[in-house]
Short mmCIF file of C-alpha atoms in Angstrom, two decimals:
data_model
loop_
_atom_site.label_atom_id
_atom_site.label_comp_id
_atom_site.label_asym_id
_atom_site.label_seq_id
_atom_site.Cartn_x
_atom_site.Cartn_y
_atom_site.Cartn_z
CA MET A 1 10.29 171.10 -43.66
CA ALA A 2 7.48 172.28 -41.35
CA PRO A 3 5.96 175.46 -42.24
CA HIS A 4 7.69 178.26 -39.74
CA HIS A 5 4.21 179.64 -39.05
CA MET A 6 4.01 182.76 -37.10
CA THR A 7 8.03 183.32 -37.15
CA VAL A 8 8.26 186.42 -39.49
CA PRO A 9 7.61 189.38 -38.19
CA ALA A 10 5.03 190.36 -40.91
CA SER A 11 2.22 189.51 -42.82
CA VAL A 12 3.63 190.25 -46.83
CA VAL A 13 6.82 189.68 -47.39
CA LEU A 14 7.51 191.48 -50.78
CA VAL A 15 10.47 189.68 -52.84
CA THR A 16 12.23 192.30 -55.41
CA GLY A 17 14.61 191.97 -57.73
CA VAL A 18 15.29 192.24 -61.78
CA ALA A 19 13.96 189.38 -64.07
CA GLY A 20 15.91 186.77 -63.78
CA SER A 21 16.90 187.13 -60.24
CA GLY A 22 14.33 184.34 -59.27
CA LYS A 23 11.64 186.14 -57.65
CA THR A 24 8.93 183.39 -58.52
CA THR A 25 11.52 180.13 -57.38
CA VAL A 26 12.75 181.91 -54.58
CA GLY A 27 8.99 183.40 -53.44
CA LEU A 28 7.14 179.81 -54.10
CA LEU A 29 9.86 178.14 -51.65
CA LEU A 30 9.76 180.62 -49.34
CA ALA A 31 5.71 180.90 -49.14
CA ASP A 32 6.15 177.01 -48.82
CA ARG A 33 8.57 177.13 -46.06
CA LEU A 34 6.33 179.67 -44.06
CA GLY A 35 2.92 178.24 -44.89
CA TRP A 36 1.65 181.44 -46.29
CA ALA A 37 0.03 182.07 -50.03
CA PHE A 38 1.84 183.10 -53.18
CA GLN A 39 1.37 185.91 -55.41
CA ASP A 40 3.29 186.75 -58.56
CA ALA A 41 2.80 190.28 -59.25
CA ASP A 42 3.16 189.50 -63.38
CA ASP A 43 0.01 188.11 -63.10
CA LEU A 44 -1.50 191.84 -62.33
CA HIS A 45 0.17 193.08 -65.40
CA THR A 46 -2.29 194.07 -68.25
CA ALA A 47 -2.20 192.30 -71.29
CA ALA A 48 -1.26 195.41 -73.26
CA ASN A 49 1.91 195.68 -70.61
CA ARG A 50 2.96 191.79 -70.95
CA ALA A 51 2.56 192.07 -75.09
CA ARG A 52 4.79 195.15 -75.02
CA MET A 53 7.41 193.38 -73.02
CA ALA A 54 6.92 190.17 -74.84
CA ALA A 55 7.86 192.19 -78.40
CA GLY A 56 11.16 193.80 -76.69
CA GLU A 57 9.71 196.78 -75.38
CA ALA A 58 10.60 198.29 -72.28
CA LEU A 59 7.94 199.57 -69.90
CA SER A 60 7.65 203.35 -68.88
CA ASP A 61 6.76 204.89 -65.67
CA GLU A 62 3.56 205.30 -66.82
CA ASP A 63 3.02 201.79 -68.48
CA ARG A 64 3.47 200.42 -64.82
CA ARG A 65 1.47 202.92 -62.90
CA PRO A 66 -2.16 201.03 -63.04
CA TRP A 67 0.04 197.85 -62.44
CA LEU A 68 1.91 199.25 -58.80
CA ALA A 69 -1.68 200.27 -58.23
CA ALA A 70 -3.19 196.98 -58.54
CA VAL A 71 -0.18 195.03 -56.65
CA ALA A 72 -0.81 197.51 -53.65
CA ALA A 73 -4.14 197.18 -53.47
CA SER A 74 -3.70 193.32 -53.25
CA ILE A 75 -1.41 193.60 -50.84
CA ASP A 76 -3.41 195.97 -48.70
CA ARG A 77 -6.48 193.38 -49.13
CA ARG A 78 -4.03 190.39 -47.95
CA ILE A 79 -3.33 192.36 -44.81
CA ALA A 80 -6.93 193.39 -43.94
CA ALA A 81 -8.30 190.07 -44.29
CA ARG A 82 -5.09 188.59 -42.00
CA GLU A 83 -3.67 186.60 -45.29
CA PRO A 84 0.06 186.19 -45.10
CA ALA A 85 1.36 186.11 -48.81
CA VAL A 86 4.88 186.59 -49.75
CA VAL A 87 4.73 188.46 -52.89
CA ALA A 88 7.28 188.32 -56.15
CA CYS A 89 7.38 191.85 -57.45
CA SER A 90 10.05 193.48 -59.66
CA ALA A 91 9.72 196.93 -57.71
CA LEU A 92 13.28 198.21 -59.53
CA LYS A 93 12.93 202.29 -58.31
CA ARG A 94 12.93 203.47 -54.88
CA ALA A 95 9.77 205.16 -55.96
CA TYR A 96 7.88 202.00 -57.18
CA ARG A 97 8.69 200.07 -53.73
CA ASP A 98 7.47 203.25 -51.40
CA GLN A 99 4.26 202.69 -53.34
CA LEU A 100 3.77 198.84 -52.00
CA ALA A 101 6.14 198.71 -48.71
CA ARG A 102 6.20 202.70 -47.49
CA GLY A 103 3.36 203.12 -44.17
CA ARG A 104 2.61 199.31 -44.03
CA PRO A 105 4.37 198.11 -41.43
CA ASP A 106 3.54 194.72 -42.05
CA VAL A 107 5.60 194.50 -45.14
CA ARG A 108 9.01 193.10 -45.41
CA LEU A 109 11.09 193.87 -48.00
CA VAL A 110 13.81 191.20 -49.42
CA HIS A 111 15.80 192.06 -52.17
CA LEU A 112 17.41 189.40 -54.40
CA HIS A 113 20.96 190.70 -55.66
CA GLY A 114 22.82 188.99 -58.63
CA SER A 115 25.69 190.05 -60.86
CA ARG A 116 24.98 191.18 -64.53
CA GLN A 117 26.62 188.53 -65.76
CA LEU A 118 24.57 185.55 -63.83
CA ILE A 119 21.20 187.18 -64.64
CA ARG A 120 22.38 187.43 -68.31
CA SER A 121 23.05 183.56 -67.97
CA ARG A 122 19.45 182.88 -66.01
CA LEU A 123 17.58 184.76 -68.90
CA GLN A 124 19.31 183.32 -71.53
CA ALA A 125 18.67 179.88 -70.47
CA ARG A 126 15.10 180.66 -69.67
CA HIS A 127 12.62 179.58 -72.49
CA GLY A 128 8.68 180.34 -72.92
CA HIS A 129 8.79 183.17 -70.39
CA PHE A 130 7.04 186.16 -71.87
CA PHE A 131 10.16 188.33 -70.69
CA PRO A 132 13.09 188.26 -73.26
CA ALA A 133 16.69 188.29 -71.88
CA ARG A 134 17.45 191.39 -74.73
CA LEU A 135 15.36 193.65 -71.95
CA MET A 136 18.25 193.18 -68.78
CA ASP A 137 19.73 196.18 -69.77
CA SER A 138 17.00 198.52 -69.55
CA GLN A 139 15.96 196.37 -65.82
CA PHE A 140 19.66 197.19 -64.48
CA ALA A 141 19.06 200.85 -65.88
CA ASP A 142 15.82 201.25 -64.04
CA LEU A 143 17.43 199.58 -61.13
CA GLN A 144 17.55 201.40 -57.80
CA GLU A 145 19.31 199.12 -55.13
CA PRO A 146 17.35 199.13 -51.47
CA ALA A 147 18.96 202.09 -49.04
CA PRO A 148 19.50 201.88 -45.86
CA ASP A 149 16.37 203.59 -44.86
CA GLU A 150 14.03 200.69 -46.55
CA HIS A 151 15.52 198.11 -44.00
CA ALA A 152 15.62 195.28 -46.96
CA CYS A 153 16.79 191.96 -46.27
CA VAL A 154 19.01 191.83 -49.40
CA VAL A 155 20.17 188.75 -50.45
CA ASP A 156 22.88 187.47 -53.08
CA ILE A 157 21.86 184.87 -55.42
CA ASP A 158 25.10 183.37 -56.42
CA GLN A 159 23.56 180.09 -54.45
CA PRO A 160 20.95 177.59 -54.86
CA PRO A 161 17.53 178.71 -54.28
CA GLU A 162 16.95 176.44 -51.14
CA ALA A 163 20.08 178.40 -49.32
CA VAL A 164 19.01 181.70 -50.47
CA VAL A 165 15.45 180.71 -48.80
CA GLU A 166 17.62 179.82 -45.83
CA ALA A 167 19.13 182.96 -45.58
CA VAL A 168 16.01 185.30 -46.38
CA LEU A 169 14.26 183.21 -43.26
CA ALA A 170 17.28 183.41 -40.70
CA ARG A 171 17.46 187.59 -41.63
CA LEU A 172 13.32 187.71 -41.20
CA ARG A 173 13.18 185.83 -38.07
CA ALA A 174 15.99 187.79 -36.43
CA VAL A 175 16.15 191.20 -34.80
CA PRO A 176 18.21 193.20 -36.87
CA PRO A 177 21.66 193.40 -36.02
CA GLU A 178 23.88 196.33 -35.74
CA GLU A 179 25.40 196.36 -38.85
CA PRO A 180 28.71 195.10 -39.50
CA HIS A 181 30.86 198.25 -40.09
CA MET A 182 33.47 200.31 -38.27
CA PRO A 183 32.69 203.72 -36.79
CA PRO A 184 32.96 206.41 -39.02
CA THR A 185 37.08 207.74 -39.54
CA ALA A 186 38.55 210.04 -41.50
CA SER A 187 37.42 208.03 -44.94
CA GLY A 188 34.28 208.04 -43.51
CA GLU A 189 32.14 205.03 -42.49
CA GLN A 190 34.12 201.71 -42.76
CA TRP A 191 32.59 198.33 -44.35
CA ARG A 192 34.75 195.06 -43.89
CA LEU A 193 34.30 192.13 -45.69
CA ARG A 194 35.33 188.62 -45.10
CA HIS A 195 35.31 185.22 -46.78
CA GLY A 196 37.50 182.45 -45.55
CA PRO A 197 41.04 183.84 -45.01
CA HIS A 198 39.99 186.99 -47.59
CA THR A 199 39.13 190.23 -45.45
CA ALA A 200 39.08 194.08 -47.36
CA VAL A 201 37.59 197.16 -46.12
CA VAL A 202 36.15 199.66 -48.05
CA VAL A 203 35.28 203.36 -46.74
CA GLU A 204 32.57 205.69 -47.46
CA LEU A 205 34.83 208.65 -48.99
CA GLY A 206 34.87 208.21 -52.61
CA GLY A 207 34.09 204.44 -52.19
CA ALA A 208 38.11 203.64 -51.92
CA LEU A 209 39.56 200.04 -51.04
CA ARG A 210 41.41 200.75 -47.95
CA HIS A 211 42.57 197.41 -47.38
CA TYR A 212 43.18 193.68 -48.20
CA GLU A 213 44.68 190.95 -46.74
CA VAL A 214 44.52 187.12 -47.11
CA ASP A 215 45.67 184.80 -43.80
CA GLY A 216 46.94 188.13 -42.26
CA ARG A 217 48.95 189.01 -45.14
CA PRO A 218 48.51 192.65 -46.80
CA LEU A 219 48.23 192.62 -50.40
CA LEU A 220 47.74 196.47 -50.45
CA ASP A 221 49.70 199.59 -49.30
CA GLY A 222 46.57 201.18 -48.50
CA PHE A 223 45.64 203.50 -45.57
CA ALA A 224 44.91 203.19 -41.90
CA ALA A 225 40.96 203.76 -40.91
CA ASP A 226 42.13 207.05 -39.07
CA GLU A 227 44.73 208.50 -42.20
CA PRO A 228 43.88 210.64 -44.76
CA ILE A 229 43.59 209.22 -48.60
CA THR A 230 46.71 210.12 -50.28
CA GLY A 231 48.13 209.37 -53.71
CA GLY A 232 44.75 208.06 -54.77
CA ARG A 233 45.16 204.92 -52.82
CA GLY A 234 42.33 202.85 -53.82
CA GLN A 235 40.33 205.01 -55.34
CA LEU A 236 37.61 205.41 -58.46
CA LEU A 237 38.37 207.65 -61.07
CA VAL A 238 35.39 208.94 -62.63
CA PRO A 239 34.65 210.23 -65.01
CA TRP A 240 38.08 209.90 -66.40
CA PRO A 241 40.95 208.54 -65.43
CA ASN A 242 44.72 210.13 -64.92
CA ARG A 243 44.91 213.61 -66.59
CA ILE A 244 43.19 216.01 -68.76
CA ALA A 245 45.36 218.87 -70.05
CA GLY A 246 44.32 222.04 -68.70
CA GLY A 247 41.36 220.98 -68.06
CA ARG A 248 39.83 221.71 -71.18
CA TYR A 249 38.23 219.82 -73.65
CA ARG A 250 35.32 220.04 -76.38
CA PHE A 251 32.62 218.00 -76.83
CA GLY A 252 29.74 218.29 -79.10
CA ASP A 253 29.06 221.75 -79.55
CA GLU A 254 30.84 222.59 -76.22
CA ASP A 255 34.01 224.01 -75.19
CA LEU A 256 33.97 223.08 -71.26
CA GLN A 257 36.73 223.72 -68.53
CA LEU A 258 37.06 221.27 -65.74
CA PRO A 259 38.74 222.58 -62.13
CA LEU A 260 42.64 222.23 -62.42
CA THR A 261 43.27 219.78 -59.41
CA GLU A 262 46.66 219.31 -60.08
CA PRO A 263 47.76 222.90 -60.41
CA GLU A 264 51.67 221.91 -60.43
CA ASN A 265 51.23 220.70 -64.05
CA GLY A 266 48.00 222.34 -64.91
CA ASN A 267 45.87 219.73 -65.12
CA ALA A 268 42.70 218.12 -64.17
CA ILE A 269 43.21 214.57 -62.35
CA HIS A 270 41.47 211.14 -61.55
CA GLY A 271 37.58 212.80 -62.10
CA LEU A 272 35.00 214.07 -59.81
CA LEU A 273 33.97 211.61 -57.24
CA ARG A 274 37.02 211.19 -55.30
CA TRP A 275 36.29 213.13 -52.52
CA VAL A 276 32.12 212.89 -52.31
CA PRO A 277 30.69 210.29 -50.10
CA TRP A 278 29.46 207.11 -51.27
CA ARG A 279 26.52 205.35 -49.95
CA PRO A 280 25.48 201.64 -49.55
CA LEU A 281 23.61 200.15 -51.70
CA ALA A 282 23.62 196.22 -51.04
CA ARG A 283 25.86 194.30 -48.16
CA SER A 284 26.27 190.87 -47.24
CA GLU A 285 29.22 189.30 -45.08
CA ASN A 286 31.59 189.23 -48.56
CA ALA A 287 30.28 192.09 -50.59
CA VAL A 288 29.52 195.39 -50.28
CA THR A 289 27.87 197.71 -53.35
CA VAL A 290 28.10 201.50 -52.83
CA GLY A 291 26.88 203.98 -55.18
CA THR A 292 26.83 207.41 -55.75
CA THR A 293 25.31 210.22 -58.12
CA LEU A 294 27.82 212.46 -60.08
CA PHE A 295 25.50 215.68 -60.71
CA PRO A 296 25.78 217.69 -63.56
CA GLN A 297 28.33 220.67 -62.68
CA PRO A 298 30.61 223.36 -64.28
CA GLY A 299 32.99 221.52 -66.77
CA TYR A 300 30.88 218.64 -66.58
CA PRO A 301 27.39 219.33 -67.12
CA TYR A 302 26.17 215.30 -67.28
CA ARG A 303 24.59 212.83 -65.03
CA LEU A 304 25.61 209.85 -64.28
CA GLU A 305 24.84 207.22 -61.60
CA VAL A 306 27.66 205.19 -60.21
CA SER A 307 28.12 201.78 -58.30
CA ALA A 308 31.03 200.01 -57.46
CA GLU A 309 30.52 196.29 -56.55
CA TYR A 310 33.44 194.52 -54.03
CA ARG A 311 33.00 190.98 -53.40
CA LEU A 312 35.43 188.87 -51.97
CA GLY A 313 35.34 185.03 -53.02
CA PRO A 314 37.73 182.27 -53.18
CA GLU A 315 39.57 183.42 -56.01
CA GLY A 316 40.13 187.04 -54.37
CA LEU A 317 38.40 190.22 -54.66
CA GLU A 318 36.38 191.20 -57.40
CA THR A 319 35.26 195.36 -58.31
CA THR A 320 32.87 195.74 -60.55
CA VAL A 321 31.79 199.45 -61.47
CA THR A 322 29.14 200.70 -63.71
CA SER A 323 27.96 203.92 -64.43
CA THR A 324 24.97 205.10 -66.45
CA ASN A 325 24.06 207.92 -68.22
CA THR A 326 20.82 209.04 -66.08
CA GLY A 327 20.54 212.68 -68.10
CA ASP A 328 18.97 213.49 -71.75
CA THR A 329 22.21 214.22 -73.35
CA ALA A 330 25.08 212.31 -74.57
CA ALA A 331 28.42 212.42 -71.97
CA PRO A 332 31.97 211.51 -72.93
CA TYR A 333 33.14 208.87 -69.83
CA GLY A 334 36.26 207.07 -68.76
CA MET A 335 37.33 205.48 -65.31
CA GLY A 336 39.94 203.64 -63.56
CA GLN A 337 41.12 202.33 -59.85
CA HIS A 338 44.33 203.17 -58.02
CA PRO A 339 45.54 200.31 -55.89
CA TYR A 340 48.89 199.96 -54.68
CA LEU A 341 49.81 196.63 -54.32
CA THR A 342 52.65 194.83 -51.98
CA VAL A 343 54.35 191.75 -51.68
CA GLY A 344 55.55 192.06 -48.26
CA THR A 345 59.06 193.53 -49.66
CA ASP A 346 60.11 196.73 -48.05
CA LEU A 347 60.61 198.48 -51.53
CA VAL A 348 58.95 197.42 -54.89
CA ASP A 349 62.44 197.12 -56.22
CA THR A 350 63.03 193.18 -55.27
CA ALA A 351 59.59 192.42 -56.37
CA LEU A 352 58.97 190.59 -59.92
CA LEU A 353 56.54 191.93 -62.38
CA THR A 354 55.00 190.91 -65.42
CA VAL A 355 53.32 193.49 -67.54
CA PRO A 356 51.88 191.48 -70.65
CA ALA A 357 51.50 194.49 -72.82
CA ARG A 358 53.21 195.22 -76.60
CA ARG A 359 53.09 198.66 -76.11
CA ARG A 360 53.37 201.89 -73.56
CA LEU A 361 52.61 205.57 -74.00
CA VAL A 362 55.25 207.90 -73.90
CA SER A 363 54.61 210.63 -72.20
CA ASP A 364 55.64 214.56 -71.43
CA ALA A 365 56.75 216.46 -67.91
CA HIS A 366 53.45 217.09 -67.28
CA GLY A 367 52.22 213.13 -67.42
CA LEU A 368 50.24 213.84 -70.62
CA PRO A 369 50.60 211.31 -73.75
CA THR A 370 52.66 212.43 -76.87
CA GLY A 371 52.57 209.13 -78.52
CA GLU A 372 53.19 204.97 -78.19
CA GLU A 373 56.43 203.11 -78.79
CA PRO A 374 56.81 199.16 -78.64
CA VAL A 375 58.13 198.06 -75.12
CA GLU A 376 60.45 195.35 -77.24
CA GLY A 377 64.31 196.56 -76.92
CA THR A 378 63.45 198.86 -74.11
CA THR A 379 63.41 199.04 -70.07
CA TYR A 380 59.76 198.88 -70.24
CA ASP A 381 59.28 195.48 -71.53
CA PHE A 382 57.93 193.20 -68.37
CA ARG A 383 56.47 190.69 -70.86
CA THR A 384 58.51 187.97 -68.81
CA ALA A 385 59.02 188.29 -65.35
CA ARG A 386 61.80 190.32 -64.05
CA PRO A 387 62.72 192.43 -61.23
CA ILE A 388 61.56 196.00 -61.56
CA GLY A 389 64.63 197.34 -59.81
CA GLU A 390 65.55 201.00 -59.40
CA GLN A 391 63.34 201.90 -62.69
CA HIS A 392 61.03 204.58 -62.16
CA LEU A 393 57.30 203.67 -63.74
CA ASP A 394 54.62 205.94 -64.32
CA THR A 395 53.81 204.30 -67.28
CA ALA A 396 50.45 203.70 -69.09
CA TYR A 397 50.81 199.86 -71.07
CA THR A 398 48.33 199.17 -73.67
CA GLY A 399 48.41 196.62 -76.43
CA LEU A 400 47.16 193.87 -73.82
CA ASP A 401 47.64 190.07 -74.48
CA ARG A 402 44.92 188.37 -73.24
CA ASP A 403 43.90 184.91 -72.58
CA PRO A 404 40.83 182.75 -74.34
CA ALA A 405 38.35 184.37 -72.24
CA GLY A 406 39.55 187.83 -72.95
CA HIS A 407 41.56 188.69 -69.53
CA CYS A 408 44.60 189.99 -69.25
CA THR A 409 46.99 189.40 -65.79
CA VAL A 410 49.53 191.85 -64.47
CA ARG A 411 51.29 189.90 -61.59
CA LEU A 412 53.54 191.00 -58.84
CA ALA A 413 55.51 188.49 -57.14
CA HIS A 414 57.60 187.91 -54.27
CA PRO A 415 61.34 187.76 -54.91
CA SER A 416 60.96 184.00 -53.91
CA GLY A 417 58.63 183.55 -56.44
CA ARG A 418 56.22 181.58 -53.89
CA HIS A 419 53.77 183.93 -53.74
CA GLY A 420 52.26 187.15 -55.49
CA ILE A 421 49.51 188.92 -56.50
CA ASP A 422 47.52 189.16 -59.75
CA VAL A 423 45.47 191.74 -61.33
CA ARG A 424 43.23 190.37 -63.47
CA LEU A 425 41.95 192.81 -66.19
CA VAL A 426 38.07 191.39 -66.78
CA GLU A 427 35.75 193.74 -68.48
CA GLY A 428 36.03 197.53 -70.15
CA ILE A 429 40.10 198.00 -69.64
CA GLU A 430 42.01 198.88 -72.75
CA TYR A 431 45.22 200.58 -70.39
CA VAL A 432 46.71 199.83 -67.28
CA GLN A 433 49.10 202.27 -65.75
CA VAL A 434 52.01 201.25 -63.21
CA TYR A 435 53.58 203.23 -60.90
CA THR A 436 55.97 202.72 -58.84
CA GLY A 437 55.32 206.11 -56.71
CA ASP A 438 58.57 207.90 -56.88
CA THR A 439 56.85 211.23 -57.05
CA LEU A 440 54.37 210.57 -54.02
CA SER A 441 54.24 213.91 -51.56
CA GLU A 442 55.03 211.47 -48.98
CA PRO A 443 58.82 210.33 -49.04
CA GLY A 444 58.06 207.63 -46.72
CA ARG A 445 55.53 206.34 -49.11
CA ARG A 446 57.27 206.50 -52.27
CA ARG A 447 58.41 202.50 -54.24
CA ARG A 448 56.89 201.10 -51.18
CA GLY A 449 54.00 199.70 -53.11
CA LEU A 450 53.00 199.26 -56.88
CA ALA A 451 50.25 201.01 -58.10
CA VAL A 452 48.76 199.05 -60.76
CA GLU A 453 45.76 200.85 -62.42
CA PRO A 454 42.97 199.67 -64.35
CA MET A 455 42.02 202.15 -66.96
CA SER A 456 39.02 202.15 -69.60
CA CYS A 457 41.01 204.75 -71.45
CA PRO A 458 44.11 207.11 -71.49
CA ALA A 459 45.13 210.04 -70.09
CA ASP A 460 43.89 213.12 -72.33
CA ALA A 461 41.22 211.39 -73.36
CA PHE A 462 38.81 213.28 -73.17
CA ARG A 463 41.00 215.79 -75.80
CA SER A 464 42.17 213.33 -77.81
CA GLY A 465 38.98 210.37 -78.58
CA THR A 466 41.63 207.84 -77.67
CA ALA A 467 39.69 204.95 -76.38
CA LEU A 468 37.11 207.19 -75.29
CA THR A 469 33.34 206.05 -73.99
CA VAL A 470 30.43 208.20 -75.60
CA LEU A 471 27.62 207.27 -72.90
CA GLN A 472 24.25 207.91 -74.97
CA PRO A 473 21.27 208.72 -72.57
CA GLY A 474 20.35 204.92 -70.69
CA ASP A 475 23.78 203.83 -71.82
CA SER A 476 25.93 201.99 -69.43
CA HIS A 477 29.58 201.17 -69.02
CA VAL A 478 31.57 198.56 -66.75
CA LEU A 479 34.79 198.02 -65.74
CA ARG A 480 35.40 194.44 -63.87
CA TRP A 481 38.88 193.47 -62.32
CA VAL A 482 40.35 191.05 -60.01
CA LEU A 483 43.13 190.75 -57.18
CA ALA A 484 43.67 187.36 -56.99
CA PRO A 485 46.33 186.12 -54.35
CA TRP A 486 48.38 183.17 -55.26
CA GLY A 487 50.76 181.08 -53.58
CA SER A 488 52.03 180.92 -49.53
CA ARG A 489 54.92 181.76 -47.64
#
C-alpha cells in the first residue's frame, strides 16, 4: 500500500505498551505505511540498564530517568528538524508519558492493550530478546493505562499486527469522535459494549455490570440506567466478598474495625469499592477497562490499585479483575462479583440449575459460615441439573469440579433445556455463592434472578483465614470469569 503522507495530524506517533505488546512490530509497520522514520526507544537504554533487564532485574524510576530524558530529547530533535517518526517506547506510567508527550502537541499517543495471558504467551515464545519473560509481572505492576485526558488511541492487540495498524491509522486520521457512552445517570457514566449480537453495559458507580443481552434476550436481572443499584446487582466486591462478623479482624499485629455496612446483622459486607466512581482506563467497541484506587482508611489501612476489564467476544462476556498492592506493607485480600442471571422465566423456580460442587458452607442466622458439609444426599446437591423449585438458596459452594483446563462451570438453563447461560469460573476462584434473592429488600425483585457470585474466598475470611490472599507489596491477584450464553429459543 502507498504511504499515508500528511494524513496524520502529528509529526511523532508514540507507541506505548508493556513488553510483548508488539510495539516494535506495530511501530515498524505503521512507520512504513506513513513513510516515516522509526525509532525503538529500547535502543536508547544504557548498557547497564539492558544488562539489568537481561539478568531479570526490573528497572526502577531512577534507572529509567536518563533513558526517558534521552527519548524526550530524540523526540524534540525530530520535531525541530521536521522529521516525522514513529517511536516505540513502553512508557508504562503516566509520569513517563507526560515527560514525553505533555506540552508537545505534535506527539500523538498510541497505546497497545493486551491481556496478561496474551502477553505471557508472546513473551514465552520470544527468543533472543534482552527482556526476559519473567519480568512480565513487573511490567503490569508499573502499568498505568492512559487516562481520558491523555487522548490516547487505545488499540487491542488480540488481532494480527496488520489489523492493529489499520485500526491505529483509522483512529489517527479521524477527528476524535464523541466517546460512545450514554449520559450520566443514577449510576454515573454508562459504557455500552457490542460484539455481534452481544451487548453489555458497564457503569461508573462501583465499576458494576448493569446489563448483558444476546440477540435482544436479557441474560442478567440487572438494573435500568435511571435506577439505583440494589441487592449488589453486578457489583465488584473488593477487598472482600460477602461478610465479616462485627467488621472486626486481626491482621499482623493490628486489631482492625471496619464500618458495619450490614447493621441489621452486625456485619461489614461486600468490601469498600461498591459506592465509589471507577474511571475508564481503556475503551474499544467491545471492551472497557475501568479502575480505581482503594486508599488506606479506617479498618483497612492498605493501598490497592484495582482494574476490571469487561470484554465481549464470540463466546460471551469475560470479566478480569486485577488488584495490586501498591502500598509498602502486606494486605489481606479477597474479592467477588454479584451478577443476577435470568433465562427468561418470571421466577427462577422453574429454571434448571447445575452447580458442580461437592461441598457447601453451613451458615448461621447472620450469614456467617459455621462449617462445611458434603452436598451429597441433601437438597443443596445440584451436581446434576434440576429445577430450583421453591428452595431458598443463599449458599456458598466449594470443592468445585473442574475441567482439564481448570475451569468450573455453573449453568442456569431454561426449563425447555434449549438455551441458558453458563458462569465459567476461570481464575482465582475457590467458592461460588448461589442466591435466590428471597431476602432482598424489594419484594418485587425476589426470586426474579439467580445470583451466581464467583468468590476468591468465603465469608469471614479476614477472621478465619480460609482461602485468604495476602498481597505483599507489589503483588497482584487476578480473578477471571466468563458469562457464556448457549442455545436458542
